[in-house]
mmCIF file of C-alpha atoms in Angstrom:
data_model
loop_
_atom_site.group_PDB
_atom_site.id
_atom_site.type_symbol
_atom_site.label_atom_id
_atom_site.label_comp_id
_atom_site.label_asym_id
_atom_site.label_seq_id
_atom_site.Cartn_x
_atom_site.Cartn_y
_atom_site.Cartn_z
ATOM 1 C CA GLY A 450 95.222 84.860 96.028
ATOM 2 C CA GLN A 451 98.444 86.669 96.208
ATOM 3 C CA ASN A 452 100.182 86.612 99.612
ATOM 4 C CA ILE A 453 103.721 86.902 100.917
ATOM 5 C CA ASP A 454 104.910 85.596 104.018
ATOM 6 C CA GLN A 455 108.015 86.613 105.959
ATOM 7 C CA PRO A 456 108.763 86.427 109.590
ATOM 8 C CA THR A 457 108.034 89.794 111.866
ATOM 9 C CA GLU A 458 111.292 89.933 113.564
ATOM 10 C CA MET A 459 114.658 88.469 113.938
ATOM 11 C CA THR A 460 117.500 89.308 116.035
ATOM 12 C CA ALA A 461 121.195 88.411 115.408
ATOM 13 C CA THR A 462 124.916 89.437 116.724
ATOM 14 C CA GLU A 463 127.452 91.449 114.955
ATOM 15 C CA GLY A 464 129.860 89.396 112.633
ATOM 16 C CA ALA A 465 127.040 86.349 112.560
ATOM 17 C CA ILE A 466 125.031 85.253 109.454
ATOM 18 C CA VAL A 467 121.318 85.405 109.328
ATOM 19 C CA GLN A 468 118.921 84.201 106.723
ATOM 20 C CA ILE A 469 115.556 85.870 106.210
ATOM 21 C CA ASN A 470 112.844 83.862 104.453
ATOM 22 C CA CYS A 471 110.156 84.589 102.028
ATOM 23 C CA THR A 472 107.137 82.612 100.866
ATOM 24 C CA TYR A 473 104.962 83.774 98.071
ATOM 25 C CA GLN A 474 101.638 82.961 96.195
ATOM 26 C CA THR A 475 100.966 85.423 93.086
ATOM 27 C CA SER A 476 99.093 85.211 90.137
ATOM 28 C CA GLY A 477 101.838 86.435 88.022
ATOM 29 C CA PHE A 478 105.469 86.312 88.384
ATOM 30 C CA ASN A 479 108.289 88.780 87.145
ATOM 31 C CA GLY A 480 110.939 88.178 89.839
ATOM 32 C CA LEU A 481 111.397 88.149 93.298
ATOM 33 C CA PHE A 482 112.721 91.575 95.093
ATOM 34 C CA TRP A 483 114.677 92.267 98.195
ATOM 35 C CA TYR A 484 114.601 95.809 99.486
ATOM 36 C CA GLN A 485 116.137 97.101 102.946
ATOM 37 C CA GLN A 486 114.168 99.996 104.725
ATOM 38 C CA HIS A 487 116.010 101.845 107.752
ATOM 39 C CA ALA A 488 113.381 103.429 110.093
ATOM 40 C CA GLY A 489 111.789 106.619 108.695
ATOM 41 C CA GLU A 490 113.367 106.169 105.489
ATOM 42 C CA ALA A 491 112.304 104.910 101.917
ATOM 43 C CA PRO A 492 113.025 101.327 100.958
ATOM 44 C CA THR A 493 116.515 100.982 98.938
ATOM 45 C CA PHE A 494 117.062 98.063 96.405
ATOM 46 C CA LEU A 495 118.968 94.951 97.231
ATOM 47 C CA SER A 496 118.674 92.333 94.982
ATOM 48 C CA TYR A 497 116.488 90.650 92.105
ATOM 49 C CA ASN A 498 115.945 87.107 91.262
ATOM 50 C CA VAL A 499 114.199 85.634 88.316
ATOM 51 C CA LEU A 500 115.912 82.530 87.612
ATOM 52 C CA ASP A 501 116.411 79.795 90.284
ATOM 53 C CA GLY A 502 119.552 79.649 92.321
ATOM 54 C CA LEU A 503 121.664 81.958 94.190
ATOM 55 C CA GLU A 504 122.555 85.324 93.685
ATOM 56 C CA GLU A 505 125.876 86.800 95.386
ATOM 57 C CA LYS A 506 126.273 90.282 95.840
ATOM 58 C CA GLY A 507 129.027 91.185 98.514
ATOM 59 C CA ARG A 508 128.144 90.367 102.029
ATOM 60 C CA PHE A 509 124.213 89.890 100.752
ATOM 61 C CA SER A 510 122.977 86.828 98.951
ATOM 62 C CA SER A 511 119.426 86.036 97.629
ATOM 63 C CA PHE A 512 118.007 82.638 96.615
ATOM 64 C CA LEU A 513 114.962 81.782 94.796
ATOM 65 C CA SER A 514 113.102 78.571 94.143
ATOM 66 C CA ARG A 515 110.116 79.340 91.496
ATOM 67 C CA SER A 516 108.732 75.734 92.210
ATOM 68 C CA LYS A 517 108.371 76.088 96.012
ATOM 69 C CA GLY A 518 107.532 79.705 95.885
ATOM 70 C CA TYR A 519 110.463 80.393 98.360
ATOM 71 C CA SER A 520 113.094 82.956 98.656
ATOM 72 C CA TYR A 521 115.693 83.885 101.293
ATOM 73 C CA LEU A 522 117.943 86.831 101.663
ATOM 74 C CA LEU A 523 121.406 85.794 103.444
ATOM 75 C CA LEU A 524 123.431 88.472 105.323
ATOM 76 C CA LYS A 525 126.822 87.740 105.991
ATOM 77 C CA GLU A 526 129.331 89.390 108.446
ATOM 78 C CA LEU A 527 126.780 91.460 110.015
ATOM 79 C CA GLN A 528 127.408 94.770 110.943
ATOM 80 C CA MET A 529 125.304 97.268 113.172
ATOM 81 C CA LYS A 530 124.036 99.307 110.393
ATOM 82 C CA ASP A 531 122.594 96.161 109.080
ATOM 83 C CA SER A 532 119.501 96.486 111.529
ATOM 84 C CA ALA A 533 116.714 97.673 109.414
ATOM 85 C CA SER A 534 113.529 96.123 108.100
ATOM 86 C CA TYR A 535 113.846 93.786 104.638
ATOM 87 C CA LEU A 536 111.062 93.350 102.540
ATOM 88 C CA CYS A 537 110.191 90.700 100.277
ATOM 89 C CA ALA A 538 108.256 91.484 96.961
ATOM 90 C CA THR A 539 107.042 89.976 93.757
ATOM 91 C CA GLY A 540 104.177 90.319 91.260
ATOM 92 C CA GLY A 541 103.461 90.650 87.661
ATOM 93 C CA TYR A 542 101.115 92.426 85.319
ATOM 94 C CA ASN A 543 103.245 95.394 85.915
ATOM 95 C CA LYS A 544 102.493 95.584 89.736
ATOM 96 C CA LEU A 545 104.670 94.359 92.833
ATOM 97 C CA ILE A 546 103.217 92.884 96.153
ATOM 98 C CA PHE A 547 105.315 93.604 99.208
ATOM 99 C CA GLY A 548 105.441 91.539 102.149
ATOM 100 C CA ALA A 549 105.047 93.331 105.827
ATOM 101 C CA GLY A 550 108.798 93.246 106.140
ATOM 102 C CA THR A 551 111.315 91.450 108.384
ATOM 103 C CA ARG A 552 112.623 93.832 111.452
ATOM 104 C CA LEU A 553 116.223 92.653 111.898
ATOM 105 C CA ALA A 554 118.121 93.728 114.990
ATOM 106 C CA VAL A 555 121.906 93.564 115.240
ATOM 107 C CA HIS A 556 123.395 93.431 118.762
ATOM 108 C CA PRO A 557 126.749 93.654 119.650
ATOM 109 C CA ASP B 329 122.345 113.116 89.483
ATOM 110 C CA GLY B 330 119.610 110.802 88.242
ATOM 111 C CA GLY B 331 117.018 110.223 91.004
ATOM 112 C CA ILE B 332 113.338 110.483 92.240
ATOM 113 C CA THR B 333 112.505 113.452 94.477
ATOM 114 C CA GLN B 334 109.296 113.783 96.533
ATOM 115 C CA SER B 335 108.248 117.059 98.196
ATOM 116 C CA PRO B 336 107.690 117.954 100.900
ATOM 117 C CA LYS B 337 109.261 115.668 103.445
ATOM 118 C CA TYR B 338 106.906 116.333 106.096
ATOM 119 C CA LEU B 339 103.448 117.874 105.397
ATOM 120 C CA PHE B 340 100.604 118.499 107.850
ATOM 121 C CA ARG B 341 97.243 119.156 106.998
ATOM 122 C CA LYS B 342 93.916 120.096 108.623
ATOM 123 C CA GLU B 343 90.665 117.460 108.502
ATOM 124 C CA GLY B 344 88.471 118.367 105.424
ATOM 125 C CA GLN B 345 91.666 119.826 103.209
ATOM 126 C CA ASN B 346 92.860 118.321 99.905
ATOM 127 C CA VAL B 347 96.553 118.084 99.445
ATOM 128 C CA THR B 348 98.856 117.325 96.839
ATOM 129 C CA LEU B 349 102.132 115.199 97.090
ATOM 130 C CA SER B 350 105.179 115.869 94.592
ATOM 131 C CA CYS B 351 107.018 113.174 92.781
ATOM 132 C CA GLU B 352 109.623 113.832 90.029
ATOM 133 C CA GLN B 353 112.025 111.602 88.368
ATOM 134 C CA ASN B 354 114.903 111.970 85.878
ATOM 135 C CA LEU B 355 115.671 108.312 85.403
ATOM 136 C CA ASN B 356 113.845 108.485 81.944
ATOM 137 C CA HIS B 357 111.445 105.844 83.651
ATOM 138 C CA ASP B 358 107.798 104.916 81.897
ATOM 139 C CA ALA B 359 106.198 103.670 84.931
ATOM 140 C CA MET B 360 105.495 105.320 88.323
ATOM 141 C CA TYR B 361 103.830 104.190 91.555
ATOM 142 C CA TRP B 362 102.495 105.703 94.472
ATOM 143 C CA TYR B 363 102.533 103.651 97.832
ATOM 144 C CA ARG B 364 101.190 104.102 101.402
ATOM 145 C CA GLN B 365 102.935 102.687 104.248
ATOM 146 C CA ASP B 366 101.564 102.605 107.797
ATOM 147 C CA PRO B 367 103.620 101.919 110.683
ATOM 148 C CA GLY B 368 104.745 98.116 111.059
ATOM 149 C CA GLN B 369 103.011 97.331 107.690
ATOM 150 C CA GLY B 370 104.374 96.718 104.358
ATOM 151 C CA LEU B 371 103.935 98.798 101.012
ATOM 152 C CA ARG B 372 100.226 99.162 99.523
ATOM 153 C CA LEU B 373 99.752 100.169 96.113
ATOM 154 C CA ILE B 374 97.456 103.331 95.572
ATOM 155 C CA TYR B 375 97.812 104.144 91.637
ATOM 156 C CA TYR B 376 100.289 103.390 89.020
ATOM 157 C CA SER B 377 100.968 104.592 85.641
ATOM 158 C CA GLN B 378 102.631 102.803 82.913
ATOM 159 C CA ILE B 379 102.812 105.669 80.413
ATOM 160 C CA VAL B 380 101.977 109.282 79.730
ATOM 161 C CA ASN B 381 98.193 110.365 79.962
ATOM 162 C CA ASP B 382 97.267 106.652 81.606
ATOM 163 C CA PHE B 383 97.001 105.434 84.850
ATOM 164 C CA GLN B 384 95.268 102.647 86.661
ATOM 165 C CA LYS B 385 93.926 102.030 90.530
ATOM 166 C CA GLY B 386 96.011 99.982 92.848
ATOM 167 C CA ASP B 387 94.414 98.260 95.910
ATOM 168 C CA ILE B 388 93.746 101.164 97.794
ATOM 169 C CA ALA B 389 92.792 104.234 95.334
ATOM 170 C CA GLU B 390 89.705 105.457 97.004
ATOM 171 C CA GLY B 391 89.899 109.124 98.541
ATOM 172 C CA TYR B 392 93.151 109.433 96.231
ATOM 173 C CA SER B 393 93.752 110.763 92.686
ATOM 174 C CA VAL B 394 96.516 111.236 90.235
ATOM 175 C CA SER B 395 97.658 112.598 86.986
ATOM 176 C CA ARG B 396 100.245 112.027 84.665
ATOM 177 C CA GLU B 397 100.638 114.854 82.197
ATOM 178 C CA LYS B 398 104.547 114.365 81.731
ATOM 179 C CA LYS B 399 106.805 111.437 81.843
ATOM 180 C CA GLU B 400 108.540 113.020 84.735
ATOM 181 C CA SER B 401 105.770 113.822 87.100
ATOM 182 C CA PHE B 402 103.097 111.825 88.987
ATOM 183 C CA PRO B 403 101.582 113.921 91.676
ATOM 184 C CA LEU B 404 99.263 112.354 94.062
ATOM 185 C CA THR B 405 96.370 114.162 95.606
ATOM 186 C CA VAL B 406 95.049 113.255 99.055
ATOM 187 C CA THR B 407 91.537 114.247 99.147
ATOM 188 C CA SER B 408 89.073 114.812 101.944
ATOM 189 C CA ALA B 409 87.349 111.487 101.300
ATOM 190 C CA GLN B 410 90.229 109.773 102.322
ATOM 191 C CA LYS B 411 89.456 108.674 105.940
ATOM 192 C CA ASN B 412 92.663 107.933 107.316
ATOM 193 C CA PRO B 413 95.307 110.034 105.493
ATOM 194 C CA THR B 414 97.963 109.938 108.027
ATOM 195 C CA ALA B 415 101.169 107.502 106.655
ATOM 196 C CA PHE B 416 104.130 107.478 104.806
ATOM 197 C CA TYR B 417 103.851 107.832 101.143
ATOM 198 C CA LEU B 418 106.168 106.706 98.923
ATOM 199 C CA CYS B 419 106.536 107.259 94.992
ATOM 200 C CA ALA B 420 108.389 104.575 92.871
ATOM 201 C CA SER B 421 109.621 104.450 89.341
ATOM 202 C CA LYS B 422 110.492 101.497 87.422
ATOM 203 C CA GLU B 423 113.323 100.455 85.225
ATOM 204 C CA ARG B 424 111.918 98.388 82.202
ATOM 205 C CA GLU B 425 115.035 96.143 81.709
ATOM 206 C CA SER B 426 114.593 94.676 85.170
ATOM 207 C CA ASP B 427 111.273 95.710 86.436
ATOM 208 C CA THR B 428 113.126 97.061 89.377
ATOM 209 C CA GLN B 429 111.477 99.657 91.275
ATOM 210 C CA TYR B 430 113.431 102.573 92.696
ATOM 211 C CA PHE B 431 111.850 104.757 95.582
ATOM 212 C CA GLY B 432 111.852 108.383 96.229
ATOM 213 C CA PRO B 433 112.520 109.715 99.909
ATOM 214 C CA GLY B 434 108.977 109.560 100.919
ATOM 215 C CA THR B 435 106.536 111.963 102.241
ATOM 216 C CA ARG B 436 105.065 111.868 105.891
ATOM 217 C CA LEU B 437 101.757 113.321 106.165
ATOM 218 C CA THR B 438 99.900 114.243 108.971
ATOM 219 C CA VAL B 439 96.320 115.148 109.246
ATOM 220 C CA LEU B 440 95.635 117.159 112.600
#
């Protein structure tokens, strides 16, 4: 079957580091995507991993292990504006499956 | 400016009425997608189209219909057969080089 799991909620402090994990099982694989979605808005693309390893993009990094079916999104130097839902997505055959999202609350 | 537009942003309809949601893109992407999002849930795929004049059902196609007569446009019709149509509807198009999907701003549909 196809399944994506990620924690429902996380909290963190402004300026800290947070890691959001995602495990997946899919029948095809065309890469692992992370999206950020603020309340009431559309998702915006953050990162894409197709090979194992870490991809760094400013304060955000994303890691992939295809053999383990595992990815994480690392957010450094957290800011209040990072409070949002983070969606993990993967799939194949021209379709993506989305996780339910991890709601991150950043506190002062 | 390249992008994806959806209109209207908010839509209200009476029970039993069909309604069409617009999605337009000028990114020259071949593939387009429609998703539905309910509160606290992930995105569920309704329909997708890889090329003009062709489309496939997603996981929750019942009660919906689409057309793809032009590359730039992929309208979604929510029919009266859809039992729980109140939701946030998102349209996306896909970049061929990386398979990345980019989303429009969404349409929030409320059935009264």
